[in-house]
mmCIF file of C-alpha atoms in Angstrom:
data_model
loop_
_atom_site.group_PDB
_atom_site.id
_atom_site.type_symbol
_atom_site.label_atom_id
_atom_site.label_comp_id
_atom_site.label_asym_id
_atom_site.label_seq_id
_atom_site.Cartn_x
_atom_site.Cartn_y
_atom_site.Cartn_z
ATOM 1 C CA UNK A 1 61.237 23.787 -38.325
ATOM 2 C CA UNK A 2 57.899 22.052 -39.701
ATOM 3 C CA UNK A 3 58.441 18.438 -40.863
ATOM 4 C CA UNK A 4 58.151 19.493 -44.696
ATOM 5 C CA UNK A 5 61.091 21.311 -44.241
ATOM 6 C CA UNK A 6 62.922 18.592 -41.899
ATOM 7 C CA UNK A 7 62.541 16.415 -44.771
ATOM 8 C CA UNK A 8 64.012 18.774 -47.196
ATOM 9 C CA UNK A 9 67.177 19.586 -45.490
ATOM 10 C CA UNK A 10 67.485 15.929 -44.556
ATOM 11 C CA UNK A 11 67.218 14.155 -47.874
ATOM 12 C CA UNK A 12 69.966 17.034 -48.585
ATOM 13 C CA UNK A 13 72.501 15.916 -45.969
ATOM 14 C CA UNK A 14 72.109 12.340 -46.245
ATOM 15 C CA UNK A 15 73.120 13.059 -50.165
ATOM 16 C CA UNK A 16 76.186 15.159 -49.342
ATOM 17 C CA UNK A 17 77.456 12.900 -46.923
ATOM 18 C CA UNK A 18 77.874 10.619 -49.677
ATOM 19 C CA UNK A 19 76.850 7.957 -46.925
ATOM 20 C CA UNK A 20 74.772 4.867 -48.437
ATOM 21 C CA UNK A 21 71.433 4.859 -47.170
ATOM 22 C CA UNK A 22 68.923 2.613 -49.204
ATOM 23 C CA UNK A 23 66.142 4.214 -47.513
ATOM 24 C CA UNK A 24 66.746 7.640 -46.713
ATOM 25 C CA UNK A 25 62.645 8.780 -46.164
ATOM 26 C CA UNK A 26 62.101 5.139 -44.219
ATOM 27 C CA UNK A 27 64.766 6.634 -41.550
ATOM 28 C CA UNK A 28 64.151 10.131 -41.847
ATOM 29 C CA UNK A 29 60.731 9.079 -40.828
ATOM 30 C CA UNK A 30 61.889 6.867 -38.148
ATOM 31 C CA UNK A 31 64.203 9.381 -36.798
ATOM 32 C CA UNK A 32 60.529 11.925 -37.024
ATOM 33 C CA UNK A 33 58.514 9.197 -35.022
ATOM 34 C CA UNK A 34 61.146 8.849 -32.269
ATOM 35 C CA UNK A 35 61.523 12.172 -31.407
ATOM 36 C CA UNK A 36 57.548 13.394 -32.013
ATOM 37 C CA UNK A 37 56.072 10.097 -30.842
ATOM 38 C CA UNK A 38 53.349 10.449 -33.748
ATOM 39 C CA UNK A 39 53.587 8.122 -36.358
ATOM 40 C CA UNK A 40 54.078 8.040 -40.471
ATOM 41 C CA UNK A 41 50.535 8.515 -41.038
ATOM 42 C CA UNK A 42 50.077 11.320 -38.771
ATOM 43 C CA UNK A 43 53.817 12.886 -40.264
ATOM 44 C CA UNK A 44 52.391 12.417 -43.407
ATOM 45 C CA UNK A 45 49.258 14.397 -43.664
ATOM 46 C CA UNK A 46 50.345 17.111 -41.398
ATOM 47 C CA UNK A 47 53.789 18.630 -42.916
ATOM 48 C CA UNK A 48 53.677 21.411 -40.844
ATOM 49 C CA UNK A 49 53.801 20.298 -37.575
ATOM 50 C CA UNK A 50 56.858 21.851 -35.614
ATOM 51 C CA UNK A 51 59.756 19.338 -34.857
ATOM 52 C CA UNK A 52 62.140 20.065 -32.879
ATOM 53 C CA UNK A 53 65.421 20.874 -34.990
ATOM 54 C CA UNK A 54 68.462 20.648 -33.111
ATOM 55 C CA UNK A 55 67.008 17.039 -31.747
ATOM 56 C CA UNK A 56 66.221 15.146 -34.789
ATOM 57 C CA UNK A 57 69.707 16.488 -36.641
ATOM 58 C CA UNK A 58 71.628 15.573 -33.805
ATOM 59 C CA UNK A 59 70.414 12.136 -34.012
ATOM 60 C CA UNK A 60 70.797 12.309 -38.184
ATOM 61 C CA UNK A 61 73.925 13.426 -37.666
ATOM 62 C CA UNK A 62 74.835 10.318 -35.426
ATOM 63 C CA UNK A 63 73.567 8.019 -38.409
ATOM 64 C CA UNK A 64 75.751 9.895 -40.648
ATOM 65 C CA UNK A 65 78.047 8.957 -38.396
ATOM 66 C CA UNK A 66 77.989 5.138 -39.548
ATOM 67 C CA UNK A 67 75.450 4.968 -35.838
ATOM 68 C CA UNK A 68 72.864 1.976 -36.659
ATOM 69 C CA UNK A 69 69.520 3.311 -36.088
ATOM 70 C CA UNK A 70 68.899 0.693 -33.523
ATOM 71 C CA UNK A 71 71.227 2.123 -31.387
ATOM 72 C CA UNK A 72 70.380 6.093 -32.167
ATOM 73 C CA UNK A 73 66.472 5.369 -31.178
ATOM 74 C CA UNK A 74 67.499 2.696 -28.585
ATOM 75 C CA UNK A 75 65.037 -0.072 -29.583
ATOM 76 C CA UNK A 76 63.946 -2.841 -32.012
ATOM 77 C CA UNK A 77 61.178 -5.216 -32.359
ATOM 78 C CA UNK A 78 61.806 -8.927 -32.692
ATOM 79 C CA UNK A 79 58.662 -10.999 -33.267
ATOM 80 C CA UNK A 80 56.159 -10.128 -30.576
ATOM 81 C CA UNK A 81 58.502 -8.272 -28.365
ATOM 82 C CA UNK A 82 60.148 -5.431 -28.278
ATOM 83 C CA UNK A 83 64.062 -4.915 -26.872
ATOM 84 C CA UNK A 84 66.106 -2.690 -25.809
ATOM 85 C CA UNK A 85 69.137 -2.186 -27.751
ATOM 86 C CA UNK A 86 72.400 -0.422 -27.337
ATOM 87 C CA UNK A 87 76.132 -0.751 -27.524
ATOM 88 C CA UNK A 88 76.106 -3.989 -25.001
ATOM 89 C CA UNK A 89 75.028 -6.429 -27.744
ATOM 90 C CA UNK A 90 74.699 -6.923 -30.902
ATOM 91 C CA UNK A 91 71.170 -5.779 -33.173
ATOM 92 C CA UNK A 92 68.881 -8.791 -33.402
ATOM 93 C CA UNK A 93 68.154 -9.190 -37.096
ATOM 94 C CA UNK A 94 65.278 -9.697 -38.997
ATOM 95 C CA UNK A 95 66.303 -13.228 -40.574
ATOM 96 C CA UNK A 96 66.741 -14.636 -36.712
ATOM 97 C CA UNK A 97 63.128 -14.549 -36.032
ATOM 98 C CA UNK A 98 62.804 -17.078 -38.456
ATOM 99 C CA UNK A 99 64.646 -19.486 -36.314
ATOM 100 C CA UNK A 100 62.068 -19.088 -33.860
ATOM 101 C CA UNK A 101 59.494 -20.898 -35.915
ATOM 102 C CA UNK A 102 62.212 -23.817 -37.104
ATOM 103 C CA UNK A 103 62.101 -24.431 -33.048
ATOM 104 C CA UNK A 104 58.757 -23.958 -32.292
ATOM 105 C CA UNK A 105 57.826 -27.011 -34.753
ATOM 106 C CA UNK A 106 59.907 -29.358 -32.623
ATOM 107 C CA UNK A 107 59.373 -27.429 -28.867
ATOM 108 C CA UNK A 108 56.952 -29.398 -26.004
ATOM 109 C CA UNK A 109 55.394 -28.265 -23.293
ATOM 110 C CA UNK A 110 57.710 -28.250 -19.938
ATOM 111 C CA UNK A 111 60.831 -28.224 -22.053
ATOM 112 C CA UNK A 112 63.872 -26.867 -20.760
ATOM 113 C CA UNK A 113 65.706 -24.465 -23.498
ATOM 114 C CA UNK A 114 69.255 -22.876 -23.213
ATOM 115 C CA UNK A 115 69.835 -19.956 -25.390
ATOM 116 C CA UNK A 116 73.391 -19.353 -25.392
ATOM 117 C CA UNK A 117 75.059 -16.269 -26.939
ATOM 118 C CA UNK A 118 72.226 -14.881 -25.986
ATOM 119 C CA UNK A 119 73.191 -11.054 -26.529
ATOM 120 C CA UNK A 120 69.903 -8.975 -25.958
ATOM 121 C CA UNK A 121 67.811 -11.933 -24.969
ATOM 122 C CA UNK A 122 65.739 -11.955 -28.156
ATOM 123 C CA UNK A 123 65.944 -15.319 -29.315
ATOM 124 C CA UNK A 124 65.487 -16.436 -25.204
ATOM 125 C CA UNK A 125 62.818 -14.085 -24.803
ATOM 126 C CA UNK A 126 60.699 -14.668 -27.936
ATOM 127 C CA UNK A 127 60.529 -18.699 -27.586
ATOM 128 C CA UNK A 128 59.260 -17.722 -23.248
ATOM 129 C CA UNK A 129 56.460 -15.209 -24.796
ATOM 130 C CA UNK A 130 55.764 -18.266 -27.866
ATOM 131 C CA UNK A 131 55.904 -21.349 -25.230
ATOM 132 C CA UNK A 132 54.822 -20.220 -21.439
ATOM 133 C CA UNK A 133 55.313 -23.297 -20.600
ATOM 134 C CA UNK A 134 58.739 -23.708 -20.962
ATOM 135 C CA UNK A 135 61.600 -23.222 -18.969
ATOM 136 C CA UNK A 136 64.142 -21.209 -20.804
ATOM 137 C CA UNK A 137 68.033 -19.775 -19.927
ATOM 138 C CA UNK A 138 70.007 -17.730 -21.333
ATOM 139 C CA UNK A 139 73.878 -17.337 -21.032
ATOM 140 C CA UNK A 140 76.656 -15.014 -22.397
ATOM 141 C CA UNK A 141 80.262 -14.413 -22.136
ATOM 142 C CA UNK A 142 79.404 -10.635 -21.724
ATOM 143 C CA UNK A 143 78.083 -9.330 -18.652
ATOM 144 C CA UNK A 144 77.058 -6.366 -20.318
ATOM 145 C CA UNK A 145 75.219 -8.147 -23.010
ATOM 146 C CA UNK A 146 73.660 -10.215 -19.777
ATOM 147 C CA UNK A 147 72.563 -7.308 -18.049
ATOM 148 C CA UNK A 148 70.783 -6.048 -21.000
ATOM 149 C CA UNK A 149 69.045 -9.210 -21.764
ATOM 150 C CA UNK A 150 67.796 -8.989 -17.415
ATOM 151 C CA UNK A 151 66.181 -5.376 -18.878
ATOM 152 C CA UNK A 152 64.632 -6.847 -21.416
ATOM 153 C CA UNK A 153 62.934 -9.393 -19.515
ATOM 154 C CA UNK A 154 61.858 -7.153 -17.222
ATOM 155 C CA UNK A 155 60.574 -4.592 -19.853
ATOM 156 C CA UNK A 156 58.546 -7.884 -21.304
ATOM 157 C CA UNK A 157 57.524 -8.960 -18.479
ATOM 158 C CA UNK A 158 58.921 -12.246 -19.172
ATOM 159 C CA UNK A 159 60.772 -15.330 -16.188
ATOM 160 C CA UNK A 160 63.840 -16.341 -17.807
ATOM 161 C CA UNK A 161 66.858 -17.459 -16.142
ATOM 162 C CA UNK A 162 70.808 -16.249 -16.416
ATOM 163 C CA UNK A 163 74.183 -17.786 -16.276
ATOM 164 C CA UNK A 164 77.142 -15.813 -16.790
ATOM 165 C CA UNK A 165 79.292 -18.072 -18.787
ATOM 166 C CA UNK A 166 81.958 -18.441 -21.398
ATOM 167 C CA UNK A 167 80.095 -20.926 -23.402
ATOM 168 C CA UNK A 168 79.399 -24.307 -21.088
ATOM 169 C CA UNK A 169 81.648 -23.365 -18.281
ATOM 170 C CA UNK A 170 79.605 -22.342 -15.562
ATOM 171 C CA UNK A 171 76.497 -24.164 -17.210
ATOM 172 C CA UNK A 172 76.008 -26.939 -14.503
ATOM 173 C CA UNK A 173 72.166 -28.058 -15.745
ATOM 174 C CA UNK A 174 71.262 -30.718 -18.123
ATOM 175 C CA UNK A 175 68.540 -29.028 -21.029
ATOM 176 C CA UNK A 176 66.287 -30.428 -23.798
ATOM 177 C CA UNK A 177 67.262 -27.961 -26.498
ATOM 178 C CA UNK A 178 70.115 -25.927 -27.053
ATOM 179 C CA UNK A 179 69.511 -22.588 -29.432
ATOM 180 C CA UNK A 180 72.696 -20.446 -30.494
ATOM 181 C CA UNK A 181 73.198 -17.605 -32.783
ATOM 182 C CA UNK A 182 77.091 -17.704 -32.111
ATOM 183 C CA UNK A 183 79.898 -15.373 -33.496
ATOM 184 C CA UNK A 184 80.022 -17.078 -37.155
ATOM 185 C CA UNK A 185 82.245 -13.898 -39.057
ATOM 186 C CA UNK A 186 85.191 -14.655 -39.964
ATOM 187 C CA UNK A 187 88.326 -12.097 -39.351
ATOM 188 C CA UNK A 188 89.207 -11.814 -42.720
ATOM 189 C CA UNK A 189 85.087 -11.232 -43.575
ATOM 190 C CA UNK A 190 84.745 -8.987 -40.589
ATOM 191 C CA UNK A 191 86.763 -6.434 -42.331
ATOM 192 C CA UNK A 192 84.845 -5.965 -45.201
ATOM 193 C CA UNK A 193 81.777 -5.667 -43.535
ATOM 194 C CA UNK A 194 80.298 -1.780 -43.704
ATOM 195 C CA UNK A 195 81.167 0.414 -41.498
ATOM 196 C CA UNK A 196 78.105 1.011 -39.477
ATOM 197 C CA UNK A 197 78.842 -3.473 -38.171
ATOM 198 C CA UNK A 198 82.017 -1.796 -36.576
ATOM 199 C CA UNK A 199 79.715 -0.104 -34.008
ATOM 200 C CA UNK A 200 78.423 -3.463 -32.575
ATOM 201 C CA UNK A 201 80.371 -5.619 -30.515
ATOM 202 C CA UNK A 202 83.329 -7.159 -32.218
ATOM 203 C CA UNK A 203 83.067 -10.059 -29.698
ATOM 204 C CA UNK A 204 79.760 -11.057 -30.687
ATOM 205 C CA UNK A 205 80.294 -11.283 -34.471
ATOM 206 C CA UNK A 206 83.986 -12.893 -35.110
ATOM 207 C CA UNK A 207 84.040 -16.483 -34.828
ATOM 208 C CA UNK A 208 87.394 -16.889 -35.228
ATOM 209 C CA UNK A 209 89.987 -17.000 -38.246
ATOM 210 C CA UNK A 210 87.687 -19.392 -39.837
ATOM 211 C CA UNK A 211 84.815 -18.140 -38.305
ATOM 212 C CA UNK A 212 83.038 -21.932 -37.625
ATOM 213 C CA UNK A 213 85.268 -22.199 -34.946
ATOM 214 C CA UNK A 214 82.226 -21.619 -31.960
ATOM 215 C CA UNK A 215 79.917 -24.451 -33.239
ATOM 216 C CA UNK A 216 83.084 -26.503 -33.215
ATOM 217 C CA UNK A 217 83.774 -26.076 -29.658
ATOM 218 C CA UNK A 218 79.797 -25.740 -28.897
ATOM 219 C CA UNK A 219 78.388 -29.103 -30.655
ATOM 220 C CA UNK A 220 81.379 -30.944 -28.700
ATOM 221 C CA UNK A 221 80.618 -29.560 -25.330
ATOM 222 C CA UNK A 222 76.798 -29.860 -26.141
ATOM 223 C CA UNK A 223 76.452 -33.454 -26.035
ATOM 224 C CA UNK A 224 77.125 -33.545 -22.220
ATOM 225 C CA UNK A 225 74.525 -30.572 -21.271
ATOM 226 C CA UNK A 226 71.668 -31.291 -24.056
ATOM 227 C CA UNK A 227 69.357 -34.222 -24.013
ATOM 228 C CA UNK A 228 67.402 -33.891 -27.097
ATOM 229 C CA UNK A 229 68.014 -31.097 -30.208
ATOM 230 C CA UNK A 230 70.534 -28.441 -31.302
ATOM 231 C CA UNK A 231 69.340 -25.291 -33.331
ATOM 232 C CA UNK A 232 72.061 -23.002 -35.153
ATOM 233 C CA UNK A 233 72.165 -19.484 -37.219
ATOM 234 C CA UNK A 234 75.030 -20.149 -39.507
ATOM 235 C CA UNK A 235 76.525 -17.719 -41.560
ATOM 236 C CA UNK A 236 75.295 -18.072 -45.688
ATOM 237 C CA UNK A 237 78.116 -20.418 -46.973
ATOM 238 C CA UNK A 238 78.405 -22.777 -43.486
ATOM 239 C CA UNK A 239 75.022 -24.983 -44.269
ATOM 240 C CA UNK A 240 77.666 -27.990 -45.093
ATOM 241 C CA UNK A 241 80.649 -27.210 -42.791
ATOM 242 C CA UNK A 242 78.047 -27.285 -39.604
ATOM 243 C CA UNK A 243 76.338 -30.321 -40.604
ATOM 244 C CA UNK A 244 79.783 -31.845 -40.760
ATOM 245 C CA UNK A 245 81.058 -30.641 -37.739
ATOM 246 C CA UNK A 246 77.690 -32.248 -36.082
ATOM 247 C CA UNK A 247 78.065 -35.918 -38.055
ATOM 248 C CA UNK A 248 81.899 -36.254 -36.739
ATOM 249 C CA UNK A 249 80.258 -35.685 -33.291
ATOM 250 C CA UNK A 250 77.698 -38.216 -34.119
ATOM 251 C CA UNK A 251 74.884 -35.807 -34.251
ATOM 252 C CA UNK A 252 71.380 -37.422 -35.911
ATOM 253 C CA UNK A 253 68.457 -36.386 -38.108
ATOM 254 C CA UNK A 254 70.767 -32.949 -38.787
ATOM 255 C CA UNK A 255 68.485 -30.300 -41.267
ATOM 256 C CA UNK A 256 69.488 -27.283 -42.796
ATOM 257 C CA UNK A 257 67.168 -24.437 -43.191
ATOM 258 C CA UNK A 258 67.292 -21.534 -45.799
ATOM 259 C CA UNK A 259 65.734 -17.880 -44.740
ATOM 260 C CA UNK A 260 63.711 -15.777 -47.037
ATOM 261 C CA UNK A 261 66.478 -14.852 -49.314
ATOM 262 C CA UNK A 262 67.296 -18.424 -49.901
ATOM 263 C CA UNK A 263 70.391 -19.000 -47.960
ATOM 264 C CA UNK A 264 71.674 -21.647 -45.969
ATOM 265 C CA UNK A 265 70.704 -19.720 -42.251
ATOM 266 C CA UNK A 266 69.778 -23.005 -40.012
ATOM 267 C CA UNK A 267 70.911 -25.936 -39.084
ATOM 268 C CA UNK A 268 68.953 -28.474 -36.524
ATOM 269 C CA UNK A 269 69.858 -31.901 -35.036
ATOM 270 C CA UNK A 270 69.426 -34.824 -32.912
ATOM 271 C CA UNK A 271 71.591 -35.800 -29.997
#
């Protein structure tokens, strides 16, 4: 079948399926470059080129399936890198590589960073490739998640260091700046979400009935094991209970951040 009529059928099946896409050509087209390794340009101007059928339906078939396209063509790209992504870890998003700049305004040369929650290693990974010079760890309950950040180091080429560990547990080092994107969902919230969330792991998105309840525990442990700064993603409505949490613990200079949309998304502070 020639990608004209790929399209065609497509666009058809996402529409029956009643499924909400709110881009059905952007995927159809990613699902295209995937599997043909030519990209929208070339797809574009050359309708009849042959695509292999049974592939690219089988992987529509898994979006229909409520599959996030992350996971179907097994990749993303997060600033300057790109990672590996499956069923091990949750999908970096798009709003977290804005937290990368909040930290590089306040980063030095030879500081020691721990990324924890680290999931695929993006947020770890991207300040390494931004700052060479610093020394940067990652931990994670998850071994699974930790074993798929190792692959994506290796597939960047980039030194980074692991620890196993259930938040500050088995961390035994002292570090300049802390960075966490931590479970912030709440359970009630987590079950509203759509349905295609449900394929990530439920561990790495439900903080707890509340949902704050992992900065809690982290900016209490933190002061012991962090010498300098704290950097948080927060959930949208969390800007003020964070920066509370981090003045009862005597926290200093504490900043919240809105993305792109103009949400509360960041929260920094002072030790």
């Amino acid at each position: 079948m020639v990608v004209k009529d790929i399209i065609r059928k497509a666009l058809a099946d996402i529409e029956a399926s009643g499924k909400n896409i709110p881009n059905p050509m952007g995927e159809i087209y990613i699902l295209l470059e995937h599997i043909t390794s030519k990209d929208k340009l070339f797809l574009s101007l050359n309708k009849d080129f042959e695509i292999n059928e049974e592939e690219f339906f089988t992987l529509l078939n898994k979006r229909l399936n409520d599959t996030p396209m992350a996971y179907i063509i097994g990749k993303k790209y997060f600033r300057n890198i790109v990672l590996k992504t499956d069923e091990r870890a949750l999908i970096p998003r798009f709003c977290t590589e804005e937290l990368i700049d909040i930290v590089n305004s306040f980063i030095k040369d030879n500081d020691s960073v721990l990324d924890m929650c680290t999931g695929t290693g993006a947020i770890a990974l991207a300040i390494k490739e931004e700052n060479t010079k610093v020394d940067v760890t990652c931990s994670d309950i998850s071994e699974d998640a930790l074993n798929l950040a190792k692959e994506n180091a290796e597939l960047n080429n980039l030194s980074i260091n692991f620890i196993l560990s259930d938040l500050f547990e088995n961390i035994s080092e002292t570090y300049d700046i802390l960075i966490s994107n931590p479970p912030y969902i709440s359970s009630e919230e987590y079950m509203g979400l759509e349905r295609d969330i449900f394929k990530e792991p439920k561990l790495a998105l439900v903080g707890g009935d509340l949902g704050y309840e992992y900065y809690e525990k982290i900016i209490r442990q933190a002061r012991e094991k962090i010498k300098r700064m704290v950097f948080f993603e927060i959930g949208y409505d969390q800007g003020n209970i964070v920066k509370d949490i981090l003045e009862k613990n005597n926290y200093k200079d504490i900043k919240i951040y809105k993305d792109l949309e103009g949400f509360d998304r960041f929260v920094s502070a002072c030790i």
